[in-house]
Amino acid sequence: MTSVVFGGIAMLMAILQTTWFAGWTIAGARPDLALIVITVAAHSVGVQRGQVTGFAVGMVEDVLSLSPLGFHAVVRLAHGAVAGLSSGAVQADPILTPMLLVGLSTVVKQIVAFLFATILGVNELITGVFTATTAIELGLNVVLAPIGFLLLRPVVRRLSRRGGFS
Amino acid sequence: MTSRRRTSLTTVTLVLVGFVLAVVSSGTQRFRPEEAVRGVFGGVQRVFSGIGRGVGNTVRSVGELRRLREDYEGLLAELEQYQRLEGTVEALERENARLREQLGFAARTQQPAVAARVIARESATGFFSSFTINRGERHGVRPDQAVIAYVGGREGLIGRVSEVSGGTALVTPVFAPGSYVAARLERSRHEGLLQGTGDAGDPLVLRYVPRDARNEIRYSDLVVTSGLNSLFPPEIPVGRVLRVSAPSWETSLVIDVEPIVDYSRLEYVFVLNSSGLDTGGAR
């Protein structure tokens, strides 16, 4: 249930990022809202469900973009799994924990994308995974992380009450 | 009271009495008591009437004020509605102008084209350059067709259709890293291969132009599609020369080309039906 709900929210964010928020960029960078949602989900429910959520969202992104099928799925799976490691292991703090987790997820996303593109020889990938633009994106994600965690807290609570985490 | 004043009062009283008696006894009937009474009461009536009218007017004014206030608020709401309508009309007029411009361009273009609207840009992760248009297989859009746009009075090549579904299509823009366009300099006619760098804000790079052509190339020279061994029809403007360099390790010139179309303002595009063209060349 958790994967479905958070997957739905993350997919919605991914779609909004390419439509309504497509022009909202700072120096060519924009925050990855889907990444924040996946990180919240993974932090709440652990590695297993976190990576499933990430994989599902990534598959939808693959369908909607020119990436090879599975590219985004693996990237999202990876950062979902890493964020899931913190579930129950990290003391929840309303500001620092979200910032650290989302920052870590963004870095993992960039590294896995770079490795995966190199292995597959994907030459359509926008060059320079580690650029000023990605650094700005990292900053934006980190700044928005506490807000994302705060806004999604009621969803987490509701799902935990309804036994969605079990 | 002094005796002098008392005397005066008496005089006046007597004169008045005398006068009254004279009038009454004269029989001219100019003076009638009922008229005097009526006059007095009439004056009182006028006073009361005036007061009543004043109070009535005040009460009516309060009511009137309330009505005026309601009317005022109603008119304000109406004005606000009209202002909103005016804003909508202005937006519609602007859209109409843009559509007329696009329509004019569609009429002028010599190839059959499918008009489409850009509905999404890039992937959410930002790893891949692409945009989605609202026309697909149902509307005659096919993979590898050229996509052009008319923005701000300038037409230019945008990219090519990469993937098509029933109602939408994904377009690879010319600035994507894996995008190659066979191009030529319009004035000097030198040919080269135009390559994207991945960022819409960065210039495209034209390679394989002979080094000895350097003196013939000027700033702002137009770069167009060559149409040779290419997916794209010939003579479609792509960009303008920004700078020319001849690195020692390169056998040809490296020319930075500024795209002619501002991708951030892209709303409508045209998918050219380029069937019959040689599509076996560079991509």
Coordinates of C-alpha atoms in Angstrom, one line a residue:
Chain A
M1 CA 0.0 0.0 0.0
T2 CA 2.8 2.4 0.9
S3 CA 4.6 1.8 -2.3
V4 CA 1.4 2.4 -4.3
V5 CA 0.6 5.6 -2.5
F6 CA 4.1 7.1 -2.5
G7 CA 4.7 5.7 -6.0
G8 CA 1.6 7.6 -7.1
I9 CA 2.7 10.8 -5.5
A10 CA 6.2 10.5 -6.9
M11 CA 4.8 9.8 -10.4
L12 CA 2.6 12.8 -10.1
M13 CA 5.6 14.9 -9.1
A14 CA 7.6 13.5 -12.1
I15 CA 4.8 14.5 -14.5
L16 CA 4.5 18.0 -12.9
Q17 CA 8.2 18.5 -13.2
T18 CA 8.0 18.0 -17.0
T19 CA 4.9 20.1 -17.5
W20 CA 3.9 22.8 -15.0
F21 CA 7.4 23.2 -13.5
A22 CA 9.4 22.6 -16.7
G23 CA 10.2 26.3 -17.0
W24 CA 11.0 26.8 -13.3
T25 CA 14.7 26.5 -13.4
I26 CA 17.6 28.2 -11.6
A27 CA 20.7 28.3 -13.9
G28 CA 19.2 25.3 -15.8
A29 CA 18.6 23.3 -12.7
R30 CA 15.4 22.3 -11.0
P31 CA 14.7 20.3 -7.9
D32 CA 13.9 16.6 -8.3
L33 CA 10.6 16.4 -6.5
A34 CA 10.1 12.7 -7.3
L35 CA 13.4 12.0 -5.6
I36 CA 12.2 13.7 -2.4
V37 CA 9.0 11.7 -2.4
I38 CA 10.9 8.4 -2.9
T39 CA 13.3 9.3 -0.1
V40 CA 10.4 10.0 2.3
A41 CA 8.8 6.6 1.3
A42 CA 12.1 4.7 1.7
H43 CA 12.9 6.4 5.0
S44 CA 9.5 5.4 6.3
V45 CA 9.3 1.8 5.1
G46 CA 12.8 0.6 4.6
V47 CA 15.0 -0.7 1.8
Q48 CA 12.6 -3.2 0.3
R49 CA 9.6 -1.0 -0.3
G50 CA 11.7 2.0 -0.9
Q51 CA 13.5 0.4 -3.8
V52 CA 10.2 -1.0 -5.2
T53 CA 8.7 2.5 -5.1
G54 CA 11.8 3.9 -6.8
F55 CA 11.8 1.2 -9.5
A56 CA 8.1 1.8 -10.3
V57 CA 8.5 5.5 -10.6
G58 CA 11.6 5.1 -12.7
M59 CA 9.8 2.8 -15.1
V60 CA 7.2 5.4 -15.7
E61 CA 9.9 8.1 -16.3
D62 CA 11.5 5.7 -18.8
V63 CA 8.3 5.5 -20.7
L64 CA 7.8 9.2 -20.7
S65 CA 11.3 10.1 -21.8
L66 CA 13.9 9.1 -24.4
S67 CA 16.0 7.1 -21.9
P68 CA 16.5 3.4 -22.5
L69 CA 13.8 1.4 -20.7
G70 CA 15.2 0.6 -17.2
F71 CA 17.6 3.4 -17.0
H72 CA 15.6 5.6 -14.6
A73 CA 14.2 2.5 -12.9
V74 CA 17.7 1.4 -11.8
V75 CA 18.7 4.9 -10.8
R76 CA 15.5 5.4 -8.8
L77 CA 15.8 2.0 -7.3
A78 CA 19.4 2.7 -6.2
H79 CA 18.7 6.0 -4.4
G80 CA 15.5 4.5 -2.9
A81 CA 17.4 1.6 -1.5
V82 CA 20.1 3.9 0.0
A83 CA 17.5 6.1 1.6
G84 CA 15.7 3.0 2.9
L85 CA 18.9 2.0 4.9
S86 CA 18.1 4.9 7.2
S87 CA 14.7 3.6 8.2
G88 CA 14.7 3.0 11.9
A89 CA 18.4 3.5 12.1
V90 CA 18.5 7.3 12.0
Q91 CA 16.9 9.5 14.6
A92 CA 14.2 11.5 12.8
D93 CA 15.0 15.2 12.9
P94 CA 12.7 17.5 11.1
I95 CA 15.4 19.4 9.3
L96 CA 18.8 17.8 9.3
T97 CA 17.8 14.2 8.6
P98 CA 15.7 15.1 5.5
M99 CA 18.5 17.3 4.2
L100 CA 21.1 14.7 4.6
L101 CA 19.0 11.9 3.2
V102 CA 17.9 13.8 0.2
G103 CA 21.4 15.1 -0.4
L104 CA 22.8 11.6 -0.2
S105 CA 20.0 10.3 -2.6
T106 CA 20.9 13.0 -5.1
V107 CA 24.5 12.1 -5.1
V108 CA 23.7 8.4 -5.4
K109 CA 21.4 9.3 -8.3
Q110 CA 24.1 11.1 -10.1
I111 CA 26.7 8.4 -9.5
V112 CA 24.5 5.5 -10.6
A113 CA 23.3 7.4 -13.7
F114 CA 26.9 8.1 -14.7
L115 CA 28.0 4.5 -14.1
F116 CA 24.9 3.1 -15.9
A117 CA 25.3 5.4 -18.9
T118 CA 28.9 4.5 -19.1
I119 CA 28.3 0.8 -19.0
L120 CA 25.4 0.9 -21.5
G121 CA 27.2 3.5 -23.7
V122 CA 24.2 5.8 -23.7
N123 CA 25.4 8.8 -25.6
E124 CA 22.1 10.7 -25.4
L125 CA 22.8 11.3 -21.7
I126 CA 23.3 15.0 -21.1
T127 CA 27.0 15.4 -20.7
G128 CA 28.5 16.1 -17.4
V129 CA 26.6 14.3 -14.7
F130 CA 28.8 16.2 -12.2
T131 CA 28.4 19.8 -13.2
A132 CA 27.5 23.2 -11.8
T133 CA 23.9 22.4 -12.8
T134 CA 23.8 19.2 -10.8
A135 CA 25.4 21.0 -7.9
I136 CA 22.6 23.6 -8.0
E137 CA 20.0 20.7 -8.2
L138 CA 21.6 19.1 -5.2
G139 CA 21.3 22.4 -3.3
L140 CA 17.6 22.8 -4.3
N141 CA 16.8 19.3 -3.3
V142 CA 18.5 19.7 0.0
V143 CA 16.7 23.0 0.7
L144 CA 13.3 21.5 -0.3
A145 CA 13.8 18.3 1.6
P146 CA 12.5 19.4 5.1
I147 CA 9.4 20.9 3.4
G148 CA 8.8 17.6 1.5
F149 CA 9.2 15.6 4.6
L150 CA 6.8 17.9 6.5
L151 CA 4.1 17.8 3.8
L152 CA 4.3 14.0 3.5
R153 CA 4.3 13.4 7.3
P154 CA 0.4 13.1 7.4
V155 CA 0.5 10.5 4.6
V156 CA 3.1 8.5 6.5
R157 CA 1.0 8.7 9.7
R158 CA -2.2 7.8 8.0
L159 CA -0.6 4.8 6.3
S160 CA 1.0 3.6 9.5
R161 CA -2.3 3.9 11.3
R162 CA -4.0 1.9 8.6
G163 CA -1.3 -0.7 8.8
G164 CA 0.1 0.2 5.5
F165 CA 3.6 -0.3 6.8
S166 CA 3.0 -3.8 8.0
Chain B
M1 CA -39.4 99.4 35.2
T2 CA -38.9 103.2 34.9
S3 CA -41.9 105.4 34.3
R4 CA -40.6 106.5 30.9
R5 CA -40.4 102.9 29.7
R6 CA -43.8 102.2 31.2
T7 CA -45.2 105.1 29.3
S8 CA -43.8 103.9 26.0
L9 CA -45.2 100.5 26.5
T10 CA -48.6 101.9 27.2
T11 CA -48.3 104.0 24.1
V12 CA -47.5 101.1 21.9
T13 CA -50.2 99.0 23.4
L14 CA -52.8 101.6 22.9
V15 CA -51.8 102.4 19.4
L16 CA -52.0 98.7 18.6
V17 CA -55.4 98.4 20.2
G18 CA -56.5 101.4 18.4
F19 CA -55.3 100.1 15.1
V20 CA -57.0 96.8 15.7
L21 CA -60.2 98.5 16.6
A22 CA -59.9 100.8 13.6
V23 CA -59.5 97.9 11.2
V24 CA -62.3 96.0 12.7
S25 CA -64.6 98.9 12.7
S26 CA -63.6 100.1 9.3
G27 CA -65.4 97.0 7.8
T28 CA -62.8 96.5 5.0
Q29 CA -62.4 92.9 6.2
R30 CA -58.7 92.9 5.4
F31 CA -58.0 91.4 8.7
R32 CA -59.7 88.1 9.5
P33 CA -58.8 86.3 12.8
E34 CA -59.1 82.8 11.3
E35 CA -56.6 83.8 8.7
A36 CA -54.3 84.9 11.4
V37 CA -54.7 81.7 13.2
R38 CA -54.3 79.7 10.0
G39 CA -51.2 81.7 9.3
V40 CA -49.8 81.0 12.7
F41 CA -50.6 77.3 12.4
G42 CA -49.5 77.3 8.8
G43 CA -46.2 78.5 10.0
V44 CA -46.1 75.8 12.7
Q45 CA -47.1 73.3 10.0
R46 CA -44.4 74.5 7.7
V47 CA -41.9 74.2 10.5
F48 CA -43.1 70.7 11.4
S49 CA -43.3 69.7 7.8
G50 CA -39.8 71.0 7.3
I51 CA -38.6 69.0 10.3
G52 CA -40.5 66.0 9.1
R53 CA -39.2 66.3 5.6
G54 CA -35.7 66.7 7.0
V55 CA -36.1 63.6 9.2
G56 CA -37.7 61.7 6.4
N57 CA -35.0 62.8 4.0
T58 CA -32.4 61.7 6.6
V59 CA -34.0 58.3 7.0
R60 CA -34.4 58.0 3.3
S61 CA -30.8 59.0 2.9
V62 CA -29.7 56.3 5.2
G63 CA -31.7 53.8 3.2
E64 CA -30.4 55.4 0.1
L65 CA -26.9 55.1 1.4
R66 CA -27.4 51.4 2.2
R67 CA -28.7 50.9 -1.4
L68 CA -25.9 52.9 -2.8
R69 CA -23.4 50.9 -0.8
E70 CA -25.0 47.7 -2.1
D71 CA -25.0 49.1 -5.6
Y72 CA -21.4 50.1 -5.2
E73 CA -20.3 46.7 -3.9
G74 CA -22.3 45.1 -6.8
L75 CA -20.6 47.4 -9.3
L76 CA -17.2 46.7 -7.8
A77 CA -17.8 43.0 -8.1
E78 CA -18.9 43.6 -11.7
L79 CA -15.9 45.8 -12.4
E80 CA -13.6 43.1 -11.0
Q81 CA -15.4 40.5 -13.2
Y82 CA -14.9 42.8 -16.2
Q83 CA -11.3 43.3 -15.3
R84 CA -10.8 39.5 -15.2
L85 CA -12.7 39.3 -18.5
E86 CA -10.4 41.9 -19.9
G87 CA -7.4 39.9 -18.8
T88 CA -8.8 36.8 -20.3
V89 CA -9.6 38.7 -23.5
E90 CA -6.1 40.1 -23.6
A91 CA -4.6 36.6 -23.1
L92 CA -6.9 35.2 -25.8
E93 CA -5.9 38.0 -28.2
R94 CA -2.2 37.3 -27.5
E95 CA -2.8 33.6 -28.1
N96 CA -4.8 34.4 -31.2
A97 CA -2.0 36.5 -32.5
R98 CA 0.5 33.7 -31.8
L99 CA -1.8 31.1 -33.5
R100 CA -2.3 33.5 -36.5
E101 CA 1.5 33.7 -36.8
Q102 CA 1.8 30.0 -36.6
L103 CA -1.1 29.6 -39.1
G104 CA 0.6 32.0 -41.5
F105 CA 3.8 30.1 -41.2
A106 CA 2.0 26.8 -41.8
A107 CA 0.4 28.3 -44.9
R108 CA 3.8 29.5 -46.2
T109 CA 5.8 26.4 -45.5
Q110 CA 6.1 24.4 -48.7
Q111 CA 6.0 20.9 -47.1
P112 CA 2.9 19.3 -45.6
A113 CA 3.3 19.7 -41.8
V114 CA 1.4 18.6 -38.7
A115 CA 1.0 21.4 -36.2
A116 CA 1.6 20.4 -32.6
R117 CA 1.8 21.8 -29.2
V118 CA 4.7 21.1 -26.7
I119 CA 3.1 19.5 -23.6
A120 CA 6.2 18.4 -21.7
R121 CA 9.9 19.0 -21.6
E122 CA 12.9 16.8 -20.6
S123 CA 12.8 13.9 -18.2
A124 CA 12.1 14.6 -14.5
T125 CA 15.7 13.7 -13.6
G126 CA 17.1 16.0 -16.3
F127 CA 19.4 13.3 -17.7
F128 CA 17.8 13.3 -21.2
S129 CA 16.9 16.2 -23.5
S130 CA 13.6 15.7 -25.1
F131 CA 10.2 17.2 -25.4
T132 CA 6.8 15.8 -25.9
I133 CA 4.2 17.0 -28.4
N134 CA 0.5 16.4 -28.5
R135 CA 0.4 14.8 -31.9
G136 CA 1.2 11.1 -32.6
E137 CA 0.7 8.3 -34.9
R138 CA -3.1 9.0 -35.2
H139 CA -2.2 12.4 -36.6
G140 CA 0.3 11.2 -39.1
V141 CA 3.5 11.7 -37.1
R142 CA 6.2 9.2 -37.8
P143 CA 9.7 8.6 -36.3
D144 CA 12.6 10.5 -37.8
Q145 CA 10.4 13.3 -39.2
A146 CA 11.9 16.8 -38.9
V147 CA 10.4 19.2 -36.4
I148 CA 10.6 22.9 -37.0
A149 CA 9.2 25.9 -35.1
Y150 CA 8.4 29.6 -35.7
V151 CA 9.2 31.6 -32.7
G152 CA 9.5 35.4 -32.5
G153 CA 9.2 35.8 -36.3
R154 CA 12.0 33.3 -37.0
E155 CA 11.7 29.8 -38.2
G156 CA 14.2 27.2 -37.3
L157 CA 15.0 23.5 -36.9
I158 CA 14.1 22.1 -33.5
G159 CA 14.9 18.4 -33.8
R160 CA 13.5 15.1 -35.0
V161 CA 10.7 12.8 -33.9
S162 CA 12.3 9.9 -31.9
E163 CA 9.4 7.9 -30.6
V164 CA 5.7 8.0 -31.4
S165 CA 2.7 6.7 -29.6
G166 CA -1.0 7.0 -30.5
G167 CA -1.5 10.6 -29.4
T168 CA 1.9 11.9 -28.5
A169 CA 5.4 11.9 -29.8
L170 CA 8.9 12.4 -28.2
V171 CA 11.2 14.8 -30.0
T172 CA 15.0 14.8 -29.7
P173 CA 16.1 18.4 -29.9
V174 CA 19.1 19.5 -32.0
F175 CA 21.0 20.4 -28.8
A176 CA 20.8 16.9 -27.4
P177 CA 24.2 15.3 -27.1
G178 CA 23.4 12.5 -29.5
S179 CA 21.9 14.7 -32.1
Y180 CA 23.7 15.3 -35.4
V181 CA 22.5 17.5 -38.3
A182 CA 24.1 17.7 -41.8
A183 CA 24.4 21.5 -42.2
R184 CA 25.9 24.1 -44.3
L185 CA 26.8 27.8 -44.1
E186 CA 24.2 29.6 -46.1
R187 CA 26.5 32.3 -47.5
S188 CA 29.8 30.4 -48.2
R189 CA 28.0 27.1 -48.8
H190 CA 30.6 25.1 -46.8
E191 CA 29.2 21.9 -45.3
G192 CA 29.7 20.4 -41.9
L193 CA 28.1 18.3 -39.2
L194 CA 26.2 20.1 -36.5
Q195 CA 26.3 18.5 -33.0
G196 CA 24.4 19.2 -29.8
T197 CA 26.1 19.8 -26.5
G198 CA 23.3 18.8 -24.2
D199 CA 22.2 22.2 -22.9
A200 CA 19.6 24.4 -24.7
G201 CA 21.5 27.4 -23.5
D202 CA 24.9 26.3 -25.0
P203 CA 25.8 26.8 -28.6
L204 CA 25.7 23.9 -31.1
V205 CA 29.1 22.9 -32.6
L206 CA 29.6 22.7 -36.3
R207 CA 32.5 20.4 -37.2
Y208 CA 34.2 19.2 -40.4
V209 CA 34.3 22.5 -42.1
P210 CA 37.7 22.8 -43.9
R211 CA 40.2 25.0 -42.2
D212 CA 40.9 27.0 -45.3
A213 CA 37.3 28.3 -45.2
R214 CA 38.0 30.3 -42.1
N215 CA 38.3 33.7 -43.9
E216 CA 35.0 33.2 -45.6
I217 CA 33.0 32.7 -42.4
R218 CA 31.7 35.7 -40.6
Y219 CA 30.0 36.3 -37.3
S220 CA 26.3 35.8 -37.5
D221 CA 26.4 33.8 -40.8
L222 CA 23.3 31.7 -41.1
V223 CA 23.7 27.9 -40.7
V224 CA 21.0 25.8 -42.5
T225 CA 20.4 22.2 -43.1
S226 CA 22.2 20.8 -46.1
G227 CA 19.6 18.1 -46.9
L228 CA 22.5 15.8 -47.9
N229 CA 22.3 12.3 -46.5
S230 CA 20.2 13.8 -43.8
L231 CA 16.8 13.3 -42.2
F232 CA 16.2 17.0 -42.5
P233 CA 15.0 18.8 -45.6
P234 CA 17.5 21.3 -47.0
E235 CA 17.6 25.1 -46.3
I236 CA 16.0 25.0 -42.9
P237 CA 17.7 27.6 -40.7
V238 CA 19.3 26.1 -37.6
G239 CA 21.4 28.9 -36.1
R240 CA 24.0 31.6 -36.6
V241 CA 27.7 31.6 -36.3
L242 CA 28.8 32.7 -32.8
R243 CA 32.6 32.1 -33.0
V244 CA 35.1 30.2 -35.2
S245 CA 38.1 28.5 -33.8
A246 CA 40.8 26.3 -35.4
P247 CA 42.4 24.2 -32.7
S248 CA 45.8 22.8 -33.7
W249 CA 44.7 19.2 -32.9
E250 CA 41.7 19.4 -35.1
T251 CA 41.8 18.9 -38.9
S252 CA 38.9 21.1 -39.4
L253 CA 37.3 24.2 -38.0
V254 CA 35.2 24.2 -34.8
I255 CA 32.3 26.6 -35.2
D256 CA 30.0 27.5 -32.3
V257 CA 26.5 28.1 -33.6
E258 CA 23.8 29.9 -31.6
P259 CA 20.4 28.2 -32.2
I260 CA 18.0 30.4 -34.0
V261 CA 15.0 29.3 -31.9
D262 CA 14.7 30.2 -28.3
Y263 CA 13.8 26.8 -26.8
S264 CA 12.5 28.3 -23.6
R265 CA 9.8 30.0 -25.5
L266 CA 8.8 27.0 -27.5
E267 CA 5.0 26.4 -27.6
Y268 CA 4.0 25.3 -31.0
V269 CA 6.0 23.2 -33.5
F270 CA 5.5 21.7 -37.0
V271 CA 6.3 18.2 -37.8
L272 CA 7.3 18.0 -41.5
N273 CA 6.1 15.2 -43.5
S274 CA 9.5 14.4 -45.0
S275 CA 8.6 11.1 -46.6
G276 CA 10.5 10.5 -49.8
L277 CA 13.6 12.1 -48.4
D278 CA 16.7 10.1 -48.1
T279 CA 16.7 9.0 -44.5
G280 CA 19.7 6.8 -44.4
G281 CA 22.2 9.4 -43.3
A282 CA 23.6 11.0 -40.2
R283 CA 21.4 11.3 -37.1

